[in-house]
Amino acid sequence: MRNYESGDTQRVRPAGCSNSRSNGTKVQLPAHCTRTIFSGECIWLAAWSRFQPLVPAFATAGQADVREPGCAHGSERGAIVAGEALHNLITSHHRLHSPGTIMAQPKKATPSDAAALGGRFDHTILVLQGGGALGAYQAGIFAGLADCGLMPDWVAGVSIGAINAALIAGNAPERRVERLSEFWDRMSAHAPFIPPAYLDPWRPMLNAFSAASSVTFGVPGFFTPRVPPPFLAPDGSIEALSFYDTRPLKATLEKLVDFDVINRKDVRLSLGSVNLRSGNSVYFDNAQMQIGPEHVMASGALPPGFPPVEVDGELYWDGGIVSNSPLWYIVDENFRLGALVLQVDVFSGAGEMPQNLRQVQERVKDIQYASKTRFNTMRVREIEGLRGALRRVIDKLPKALQSDPDVERLTAISTRGTVALLHFINRHNTQSSDFKDYEFSRATVTDLWNGGLEDARRAVASPKWKEALALTSGIGIYDMTS
């Protein structure tokens, strides 16, 4: 494979064109493109011939007369149009979408009901599910809520949710959205091409190439393929336990997360993991220990892609293996206080009937990763109902029994503050099929971020938000994206 450095050109020779000008269409690679022609947006330059059927679309999009003198055949004309149009799309894309500008930024707004809602509770808790590239949706939700003045004082996450949680808890309030945007810019920088609307029919194929690029070459700043591969590594070595090396993620976290801020405990941070040997769920919590990059990486160490991470002599894997949502930990950990719980899920348990095998695989993945979340939500509702019933029974007891030690213990268990659980579920179709959790293209990441941002804005303006604001006792569960 040849590396095309900045300024290199490649001539694409249309067959049958004898005119000197038609000896090749010059394709100028973007100035920053120094990767192989098979990675990121450069793969499209190598595969430009696949786009010949799009000639009519390119022509209707403003292309002038592109017929080359001496080229009498439609296939030659298509080759030239495809090559030039792809070049123009990519270079114009880079002028319009430089790093740091691709995510829709929150509109400055006056804090309103959102901030008022958070202020009514003892805690405002953000709960983030695992889901790889789909975590960009969570970042968009946070950006939308932050725009309204709603800031959590407790963030809990699993897998990619743990990374987003660390970016939030590990930065000053005014820098959190900026750091999230920078992280997701980095994750999608290897495939920054955002296709225009008239290429939507080709979006599934573009996304498939992006996912294949992630699998083959890794994601810069996140993970890289092991060389040599794990089956050539000695048994028992860390290199034999995964296909990818996640040391680049450590460098990214050290760059974007201030762990001194996390360990000041201004915001509580809880990261879900699982002990490799015992199989037990474990939470790294800054209320109980010092948090470092290794704790975040352990929460996202999903096998067999990523290796286990050692923390204090023990090896840990991704907490999503046990439960993909930290909701139950939040409920168990501090059940007596009132809380506004903002639960952001990137997989939807409900969905349409699949029409083909790819959709079957996608549906299975959605159900697998959303099932524990739905179970936890139902259990929370059930437990809180029983707690209320116990409280009512205790109130009916004679006063003489109120001081009984067992009754006092039951009274403590039955008493808790008001809980409003606001559930945000990613229902946006990025046309990434069953590989959507490892498809990190700039187009998909941007769609997810903007989808979360708009879902948050709609939620704050919805009647359900006002219902939660009016909740005075018990538990209320609201689907904010239905």
Coordinates of C-alpha atoms in Angstrom, one line a residue:
M1 CA 0.0 0.0 0.0
R2 CA 1.3 3.4 -0.9
N3 CA 1.1 6.4 1.4
Y4 CA 0.0 9.6 -0.4
E5 CA 1.6 12.5 1.3
S6 CA 0.1 16.0 1.2
G7 CA 0.0 17.3 -2.3
D8 CA 0.4 14.0 -4.1
T9 CA -1.8 13.3 -7.0
Q10 CA -2.9 10.1 -8.8
R11 CA -4.0 9.9 -12.4
V12 CA -7.1 7.9 -13.2
R13 CA -7.0 6.9 -16.8
P14 CA -10.4 6.6 -18.6
A15 CA -10.2 3.9 -21.2
G16 CA -10.7 5.0 -24.8
C17 CA -9.9 8.7 -24.3
S18 CA -7.2 9.7 -26.7
N19 CA -7.2 13.4 -26.1
S20 CA -4.2 14.6 -24.1
R21 CA -6.4 16.2 -21.4
S22 CA -8.2 13.0 -20.9
N23 CA -5.1 10.9 -20.2
G24 CA -6.1 11.1 -16.5
T25 CA -8.3 13.0 -14.1
K26 CA -6.1 14.6 -11.5
V27 CA -7.3 13.8 -7.9
Q28 CA -5.7 16.1 -5.3
L29 CA -5.8 14.5 -1.9
P30 CA -6.7 16.7 1.1
A31 CA -3.7 18.5 2.6
H32 CA -3.8 16.6 5.9
C33 CA -4.3 13.2 4.4
T34 CA -1.1 11.2 5.1
R35 CA -2.6 7.9 5.7
T36 CA -2.8 5.0 3.3
I37 CA -5.2 5.2 0.5
F38 CA -7.3 2.5 2.1
S39 CA -8.1 4.3 5.3
G40 CA -10.6 7.0 6.3
E41 CA -11.9 9.3 3.6
C42 CA -9.0 8.3 1.2
I43 CA -10.6 4.9 0.6
W44 CA -13.2 6.7 -1.5
L45 CA -10.6 8.1 -3.8
A46 CA -9.2 4.6 -4.3
A47 CA -12.7 3.3 -4.9
W48 CA -14.0 6.2 -7.0
S49 CA -15.2 3.9 -9.8
R50 CA -17.9 2.5 -7.5
F51 CA -19.6 5.9 -7.7
Q52 CA -20.1 5.9 -11.5
P53 CA -23.8 5.2 -11.1
L54 CA -24.1 8.5 -9.2
V55 CA -23.2 10.5 -12.3
P56 CA -26.8 11.8 -12.7
A57 CA -26.9 12.9 -9.1
F58 CA -23.6 14.7 -9.4
A59 CA -24.8 16.4 -12.6
T60 CA -28.0 17.6 -11.0
A61 CA -26.0 18.9 -8.1
G62 CA -24.5 21.7 -10.2
Q63 CA -21.9 20.0 -12.3
A64 CA -21.3 21.9 -15.6
D65 CA -20.6 20.3 -18.9
V66 CA -17.9 17.8 -18.0
R67 CA -17.7 15.9 -21.4
E68 CA -14.0 15.6 -22.3
P69 CA -13.0 16.1 -25.9
G70 CA -12.3 12.8 -27.5
C71 CA -14.3 10.9 -24.9
A72 CA -17.4 9.5 -26.6
H73 CA -18.5 6.9 -24.1
G74 CA -20.7 7.4 -21.1
S75 CA -18.4 5.3 -18.9
E76 CA -15.4 7.6 -19.5
R77 CA -17.5 10.6 -18.8
G78 CA -18.7 8.9 -15.6
A79 CA -15.2 8.2 -14.5
I80 CA -14.2 11.8 -14.8
V81 CA -17.3 13.1 -13.1
A82 CA -17.0 10.7 -10.2
G83 CA -13.3 11.4 -9.7
E84 CA -13.6 15.2 -9.8
A85 CA -16.9 15.3 -7.8
L86 CA -15.4 13.1 -5.1
H87 CA -12.4 15.4 -4.9
N88 CA -14.6 18.5 -4.7
L89 CA -16.8 17.0 -2.1
I90 CA -13.9 15.9 0.1
T91 CA -11.9 19.2 -0.2
S92 CA -15.0 21.3 0.3
H93 CA -16.0 19.2 3.3
H94 CA -12.6 19.9 4.9
R95 CA -13.1 23.6 4.4
L96 CA -16.5 23.5 6.0
H97 CA -15.9 20.9 8.7
S98 CA -12.5 21.5 10.3
P99 CA -11.8 19.7 13.6
G100 CA -13.7 21.1 16.5
T101 CA -16.6 22.5 14.5
I102 CA -18.5 19.4 13.4
M103 CA -20.7 19.0 16.5
A104 CA -23.7 21.3 16.8
Q105 CA -22.9 23.5 19.7
P106 CA -25.7 24.3 22.3
K107 CA -27.5 27.5 21.7
K108 CA -27.0 29.9 24.5
A109 CA -30.3 29.9 26.5
T110 CA -31.5 31.3 29.8
P111 CA -31.6 28.5 32.4
S112 CA -35.3 27.7 32.9
D113 CA -37.3 24.7 34.1
A114 CA -34.3 22.4 33.6
A115 CA -32.2 24.0 36.2
A116 CA -35.3 24.5 38.5
L117 CA -36.0 20.7 38.2
G118 CA -32.4 19.8 39.2
G119 CA -32.6 22.2 42.2
R120 CA -35.6 20.4 43.7
F121 CA -33.7 17.2 44.4
D122 CA -30.9 16.1 46.7
H123 CA -28.9 14.8 43.7
T124 CA -28.9 15.2 40.0
I125 CA -27.5 12.0 38.6
L126 CA -26.5 11.2 35.0
V127 CA -26.5 7.5 34.1
L128 CA -24.7 6.5 31.0
Q129 CA -25.0 3.1 29.2
G130 CA -22.2 1.4 27.2
G131 CA -22.4 1.3 23.4
G132 CA -19.1 2.2 21.7
A133 CA -19.5 4.8 18.9
L134 CA -23.2 5.3 20.0
G135 CA -21.8 7.2 23.0
A136 CA -21.8 10.3 20.9
Y137 CA -25.5 10.4 21.5
Q138 CA -24.9 10.7 25.3
A139 CA -22.5 13.6 24.7
G140 CA -25.2 15.4 22.7
I141 CA -27.8 14.9 25.5
F142 CA -25.4 16.3 28.0
A143 CA -24.7 19.3 25.8
G144 CA -28.4 20.0 25.5
L145 CA -29.0 19.8 29.2
A146 CA -25.9 21.9 30.0
D147 CA -27.3 24.5 27.7
C148 CA -30.3 24.8 29.9
G149 CA -28.2 25.1 33.1
L150 CA -28.7 21.5 34.3
M151 CA -25.5 20.1 35.7
P152 CA -25.2 16.7 37.4
D153 CA -23.5 16.3 40.8
W154 CA -23.1 12.5 40.2
V155 CA -22.2 10.7 37.0
A156 CA -22.2 7.0 36.6
G157 CA -21.1 5.1 33.5
V158 CA -20.2 1.8 31.9
S159 CA -17.9 1.3 29.0
I160 CA -18.1 4.3 26.6
G161 CA -20.5 5.8 29.2
A162 CA -17.6 5.6 31.7
I163 CA -15.4 7.6 29.3
N164 CA -18.0 10.2 28.8
A165 CA -18.6 10.3 32.5
A166 CA -14.9 10.9 33.2
L167 CA -14.8 13.7 30.6
I168 CA -17.7 15.4 32.4
A169 CA -16.5 14.8 36.0
G170 CA -12.9 15.5 35.1
N171 CA -13.4 19.1 33.8
A172 CA -14.7 22.4 35.1
P173 CA -18.4 23.0 34.2
E174 CA -17.6 25.5 31.5
R175 CA -15.2 23.1 29.7
R176 CA -17.2 19.9 29.7
V177 CA -19.0 20.2 26.4
E178 CA -15.8 21.4 24.8
R179 CA -13.9 18.4 26.1
L180 CA -16.6 16.0 25.0
S181 CA -16.6 17.6 21.5
E182 CA -12.8 17.3 21.3
F183 CA -12.9 13.6 22.3
W184 CA -15.5 12.8 19.7
D185 CA -13.7 14.8 17.1
R186 CA -10.6 12.7 17.7
M187 CA -12.6 9.5 17.5
S188 CA -14.0 10.4 14.1
A189 CA -10.9 12.2 12.7
H190 CA -9.8 9.1 10.7
A191 CA -13.0 9.3 8.6
P192 CA -14.0 12.9 8.5
F193 CA -16.0 12.9 5.2
I194 CA -19.6 14.0 5.8
P195 CA -21.6 13.1 2.6
P196 CA -24.1 15.5 1.3
A197 CA -27.8 14.7 1.4
Y198 CA -28.0 13.4 -2.2
L199 CA -25.6 10.6 -1.2
D200 CA -28.0 9.2 1.4
P201 CA -28.7 6.1 -0.7
W202 CA -25.0 5.3 -0.4
R203 CA -24.8 6.0 3.3
P204 CA -25.1 2.3 4.4
M205 CA -22.1 1.4 2.2
L206 CA -20.1 4.4 3.4
N207 CA -20.8 3.4 7.0
A208 CA -19.8 -0.2 6.2
F209 CA -16.4 1.0 4.9
S210 CA -15.9 3.1 7.9
A211 CA -16.6 0.2 10.3
A212 CA -14.3 -2.0 8.2
S213 CA -11.6 0.7 8.6
S214 CA -12.1 0.7 12.4
V215 CA -11.8 -3.1 12.5
T216 CA -8.7 -3.2 10.2
F217 CA -6.8 -0.1 11.3
G218 CA -8.2 0.7 14.7
V219 CA -9.4 4.2 15.8
P220 CA -6.5 6.7 16.4
G221 CA -6.5 7.9 20.0
F222 CA -8.6 4.8 21.1
F223 CA -7.2 1.5 20.0
T224 CA -4.8 0.0 17.4
P225 CA -4.5 -3.6 16.1
R226 CA -2.0 -5.9 17.7
V227 CA 1.1 -6.6 15.6
P228 CA 1.8 -9.5 15.8
P229 CA -1.8 -10.7 16.3
P230 CA -2.8 -12.3 19.6
F231 CA -2.6 -15.9 18.3
L232 CA 1.1 -15.4 17.8
A233 CA 1.7 -14.1 21.3
P234 CA 2.7 -16.4 24.2
D235 CA -0.2 -17.8 26.2
G236 CA -0.7 -15.9 29.4
S237 CA 0.7 -12.6 28.1
I238 CA -1.6 -9.6 27.9
E239 CA -0.9 -9.5 24.2
A240 CA -2.6 -12.9 23.8
L241 CA -5.8 -11.7 25.4
S242 CA -7.2 -9.2 22.9
F243 CA -7.1 -8.2 19.2
Y244 CA -6.4 -4.5 20.0
D245 CA -4.0 -2.4 22.2
T246 CA -5.8 0.3 24.1
R247 CA -2.7 2.3 25.2
P248 CA -3.7 5.2 22.9
L249 CA -6.9 5.6 25.0
K250 CA -4.7 6.2 28.1
A251 CA -2.9 9.0 26.3
T252 CA -6.2 10.5 25.2
L253 CA -7.7 10.4 28.7
E254 CA -4.6 12.0 30.2
K255 CA -4.9 14.8 27.7
L256 CA -8.6 15.5 28.1
V257 CA -9.4 14.5 31.7
D258 CA -8.1 16.3 34.8
F259 CA -8.0 13.5 37.3
D260 CA -7.1 15.9 40.1
V261 CA -10.5 17.5 39.4
I262 CA -12.2 14.1 39.7
N263 CA -10.4 13.3 42.9
R264 CA -11.4 16.7 44.4
K265 CA -14.9 15.1 44.4
D266 CA -16.8 18.1 43.2
V267 CA -18.8 15.6 41.1
R268 CA -19.2 12.1 42.2
L269 CA -18.0 9.6 39.6
S270 CA -18.9 5.9 39.5
L271 CA -17.5 3.5 36.8
G272 CA -18.9 0.0 36.3
S273 CA -16.5 -2.9 35.7
V274 CA -16.3 -6.7 36.3
N275 CA -13.6 -8.6 38.1
L276 CA -12.2 -11.1 35.6
R277 CA -11.5 -13.8 38.1
S278 CA -14.6 -13.6 40.4
G279 CA -17.1 -12.5 37.8
N280 CA -18.5 -10.0 40.3
S281 CA -19.6 -6.5 39.3
V282 CA -17.3 -3.8 40.8
Y283 CA -17.7 0.0 40.8
F284 CA -14.8 2.4 41.0
D285 CA -16.2 5.3 42.9
N286 CA -14.3 8.5 43.7
A287 CA -16.3 8.7 47.0
Q288 CA -14.3 5.6 48.0
M289 CA -11.0 5.7 46.2
Q290 CA -8.7 7.8 44.0
I291 CA -9.6 7.5 40.3
G292 CA -7.0 7.3 37.5
P293 CA -7.0 6.5 33.8
E294 CA -6.8 2.8 34.5
H295 CA -10.2 2.8 36.2
V296 CA -11.8 4.4 33.2
M297 CA -10.1 2.0 30.8
A298 CA -11.1 -1.1 32.9
S299 CA -14.7 -0.1 32.6
G300 CA -14.4 -0.1 28.8
A301 CA -12.2 -3.2 28.4
L302 CA -14.7 -5.2 26.3
P303 CA -13.2 -8.6 25.4
P304 CA -12.0 -10.1 23.1
G305 CA -11.4 -6.7 21.4
F306 CA -9.8 -5.0 24.3
P307 CA -7.4 -6.5 27.0
P308 CA -8.3 -6.6 30.7
V309 CA -6.9 -3.8 32.8
E310 CA -5.0 -4.2 36.0
V311 CA -6.1 -2.2 39.0
D312 CA -4.5 -2.8 42.4
G313 CA -3.3 -6.3 41.4
E314 CA -6.7 -7.5 40.0
L315 CA -7.8 -7.7 36.3
Y316 CA -11.0 -6.1 35.1
W317 CA -13.2 -6.2 32.1
D318 CA -16.0 -4.0 30.7
G319 CA -18.8 -3.7 33.2
G320 CA -21.4 -4.2 30.4
I321 CA -20.6 -7.9 30.5
V322 CA -22.7 -8.0 33.8
S323 CA -25.0 -5.1 33.3
N324 CA -24.8 -2.4 30.6
S325 CA -26.4 0.2 32.8
P326 CA -25.3 1.5 36.2
L327 CA -28.8 2.4 37.3
W328 CA -29.1 -0.4 39.9
Y329 CA -25.9 0.7 41.5
I330 CA -27.2 4.3 41.8
V331 CA -30.5 3.0 43.4
D332 CA -28.7 0.7 45.9
E333 CA -26.0 3.2 46.8
N334 CA -28.1 6.1 48.1
F335 CA -31.8 5.0 48.2
R336 CA -32.9 7.4 51.0
L337 CA -32.2 10.7 49.2
G338 CA -34.4 12.3 46.6
A339 CA -32.9 12.3 43.1
L340 CA -33.4 13.5 39.6
V341 CA -32.0 10.6 37.5
L342 CA -31.2 11.3 33.9
Q343 CA -30.7 7.9 32.3
V344 CA -29.3 7.9 28.7
D345 CA -29.4 4.6 26.8
V346 CA -27.9 4.2 23.4
F347 CA -29.6 0.9 22.6
S348 CA -33.4 0.7 22.2
G349 CA -35.2 -2.3 23.5
A350 CA -38.3 -1.6 21.4
G351 CA -37.9 -1.8 17.6
E352 CA -39.4 -2.7 14.3
M353 CA -39.7 -6.1 12.7
P354 CA -36.4 -7.0 10.9
Q355 CA -36.6 -7.2 7.1
N356 CA -33.2 -9.0 6.4
L357 CA -30.4 -10.7 8.2
R358 CA -28.5 -7.6 8.9
Q359 CA -31.5 -6.1 10.6
V360 CA -31.9 -9.3 12.6
Q361 CA -28.4 -9.0 13.9
E362 CA -28.9 -5.3 14.8
R363 CA -32.2 -6.2 16.6
V364 CA -30.5 -8.9 18.6
K365 CA -27.8 -6.5 19.7
D366 CA -30.3 -3.9 20.7
I367 CA -32.3 -6.4 22.8
Q368 CA -29.2 -7.9 24.4
Y369 CA -27.7 -4.6 25.5
A370 CA -31.0 -2.9 26.4
S371 CA -32.5 -5.9 28.3
K372 CA -30.8 -5.2 31.7
T373 CA -31.7 -1.6 31.5
R374 CA -35.4 -2.4 31.1
F375 CA -35.2 -4.9 33.8
N376 CA -33.5 -2.5 36.2
T377 CA -36.1 0.2 35.5
M378 CA -39.0 -2.2 36.2
R379 CA -37.3 -3.4 39.3
V380 CA -36.8 0.2 40.5
R381 CA -40.5 0.8 40.0
E382 CA -41.4 -2.5 41.8
I383 CA -39.1 -1.9 44.8
E384 CA -40.2 1.7 45.3
G385 CA -43.9 0.5 45.2
L386 CA -43.1 -2.1 47.9
R387 CA -41.2 0.6 49.9
G388 CA -44.3 2.9 49.8
A389 CA -46.6 0.0 50.9
L390 CA -44.3 -0.8 53.8
R391 CA -44.4 2.8 54.9
R392 CA -48.2 2.9 54.9
V393 CA -48.4 -0.3 56.9
I394 CA -45.9 1.1 59.5
D395 CA -48.0 4.2 59.8
K396 CA -51.0 2.1 60.8
L397 CA -49.2 0.4 63.7
P398 CA -50.0 1.5 67.3
K399 CA -47.7 4.1 68.7
A400 CA -46.5 1.6 71.3
L401 CA -44.8 -0.4 68.5
Q402 CA -43.2 2.6 66.8
S403 CA -40.2 2.4 69.0
D404 CA -39.6 -1.3 68.5
P405 CA -36.1 -1.8 67.0
D406 CA -37.4 -3.9 64.1
V407 CA -40.1 -1.4 63.3
E408 CA -37.5 1.4 63.4
R409 CA -35.3 -0.5 61.0
L410 CA -38.2 -1.1 58.7
T411 CA -39.1 2.6 58.9
A412 CA -35.6 3.6 57.8
I413 CA -35.8 1.3 54.8
S414 CA -39.3 2.5 53.8
T415 CA -38.4 6.1 53.8
R416 CA -36.9 7.8 50.8
G417 CA -37.0 11.1 48.9
T418 CA -38.8 11.8 45.7
V419 CA -37.2 10.2 42.6
A420 CA -37.9 11.4 39.0
L421 CA -36.2 9.1 36.5
L422 CA -36.0 10.7 33.1
H423 CA -35.2 8.2 30.4
F424 CA -33.5 9.2 27.1
I425 CA -33.3 6.5 24.5
N426 CA -31.4 6.7 21.3
R427 CA -33.8 6.0 18.5
H428 CA -31.9 7.6 15.7
N429 CA -31.1 5.4 12.7
T430 CA -27.7 6.3 11.3
Q431 CA -27.9 3.4 8.8
S432 CA -25.0 1.7 10.4
S433 CA -26.8 -1.6 10.9
D434 CA -25.4 -4.2 13.3
F435 CA -21.9 -2.5 13.3
K436 CA -23.2 0.8 14.7
D437 CA -21.3 0.4 17.9
Y438 CA -17.9 0.4 16.2
E439 CA -18.7 2.7 13.2
F440 CA -16.8 5.9 14.1
S441 CA -17.2 8.0 11.0
R442 CA -17.5 11.8 11.4
A443 CA -20.9 11.7 9.6
T444 CA -22.3 9.1 12.1
V445 CA -20.8 10.7 15.2
T446 CA -22.2 14.1 14.1
D447 CA -25.7 12.6 13.5
L448 CA -25.7 11.0 17.0
W449 CA -24.4 14.1 18.8
N450 CA -26.9 16.3 17.1
G451 CA -29.7 13.8 17.6
G452 CA -28.9 13.8 21.4
L453 CA -28.8 17.6 21.4
E454 CA -32.2 17.9 19.8
D455 CA -33.7 15.2 22.0
A456 CA -32.6 17.1 25.1
R457 CA -34.0 20.4 23.9
R458 CA -37.3 18.8 23.0
A459 CA -37.5 17.0 26.4
V460 CA -37.0 20.3 28.3
A461 CA -39.9 21.8 26.4
S462 CA -42.2 18.8 26.8
P463 CA -45.2 18.3 29.2
K464 CA -43.4 15.3 30.7
W465 CA -40.6 17.7 32.0
K466 CA -43.3 19.8 33.7
E467 CA -44.8 16.6 35.2
A468 CA -41.4 15.7 36.7
L469 CA -41.2 19.3 38.0
A470 CA -44.5 18.8 39.8
L471 CA -43.6 15.4 41.4
T472 CA -43.7 15.7 45.2
S473 CA -43.5 12.1 46.4
G474 CA -42.8 8.6 45.3
I475 CA -41.1 7.7 42.1
G476 CA -42.0 8.9 38.5
I477 CA -40.5 7.3 35.4
Y478 CA -40.7 9.3 32.2
D479 CA -39.7 8.3 28.6
M480 CA -38.5 11.6 27.3
T481 CA -37.9 10.4 23.7
S482 CA -41.1 8.4 22.9

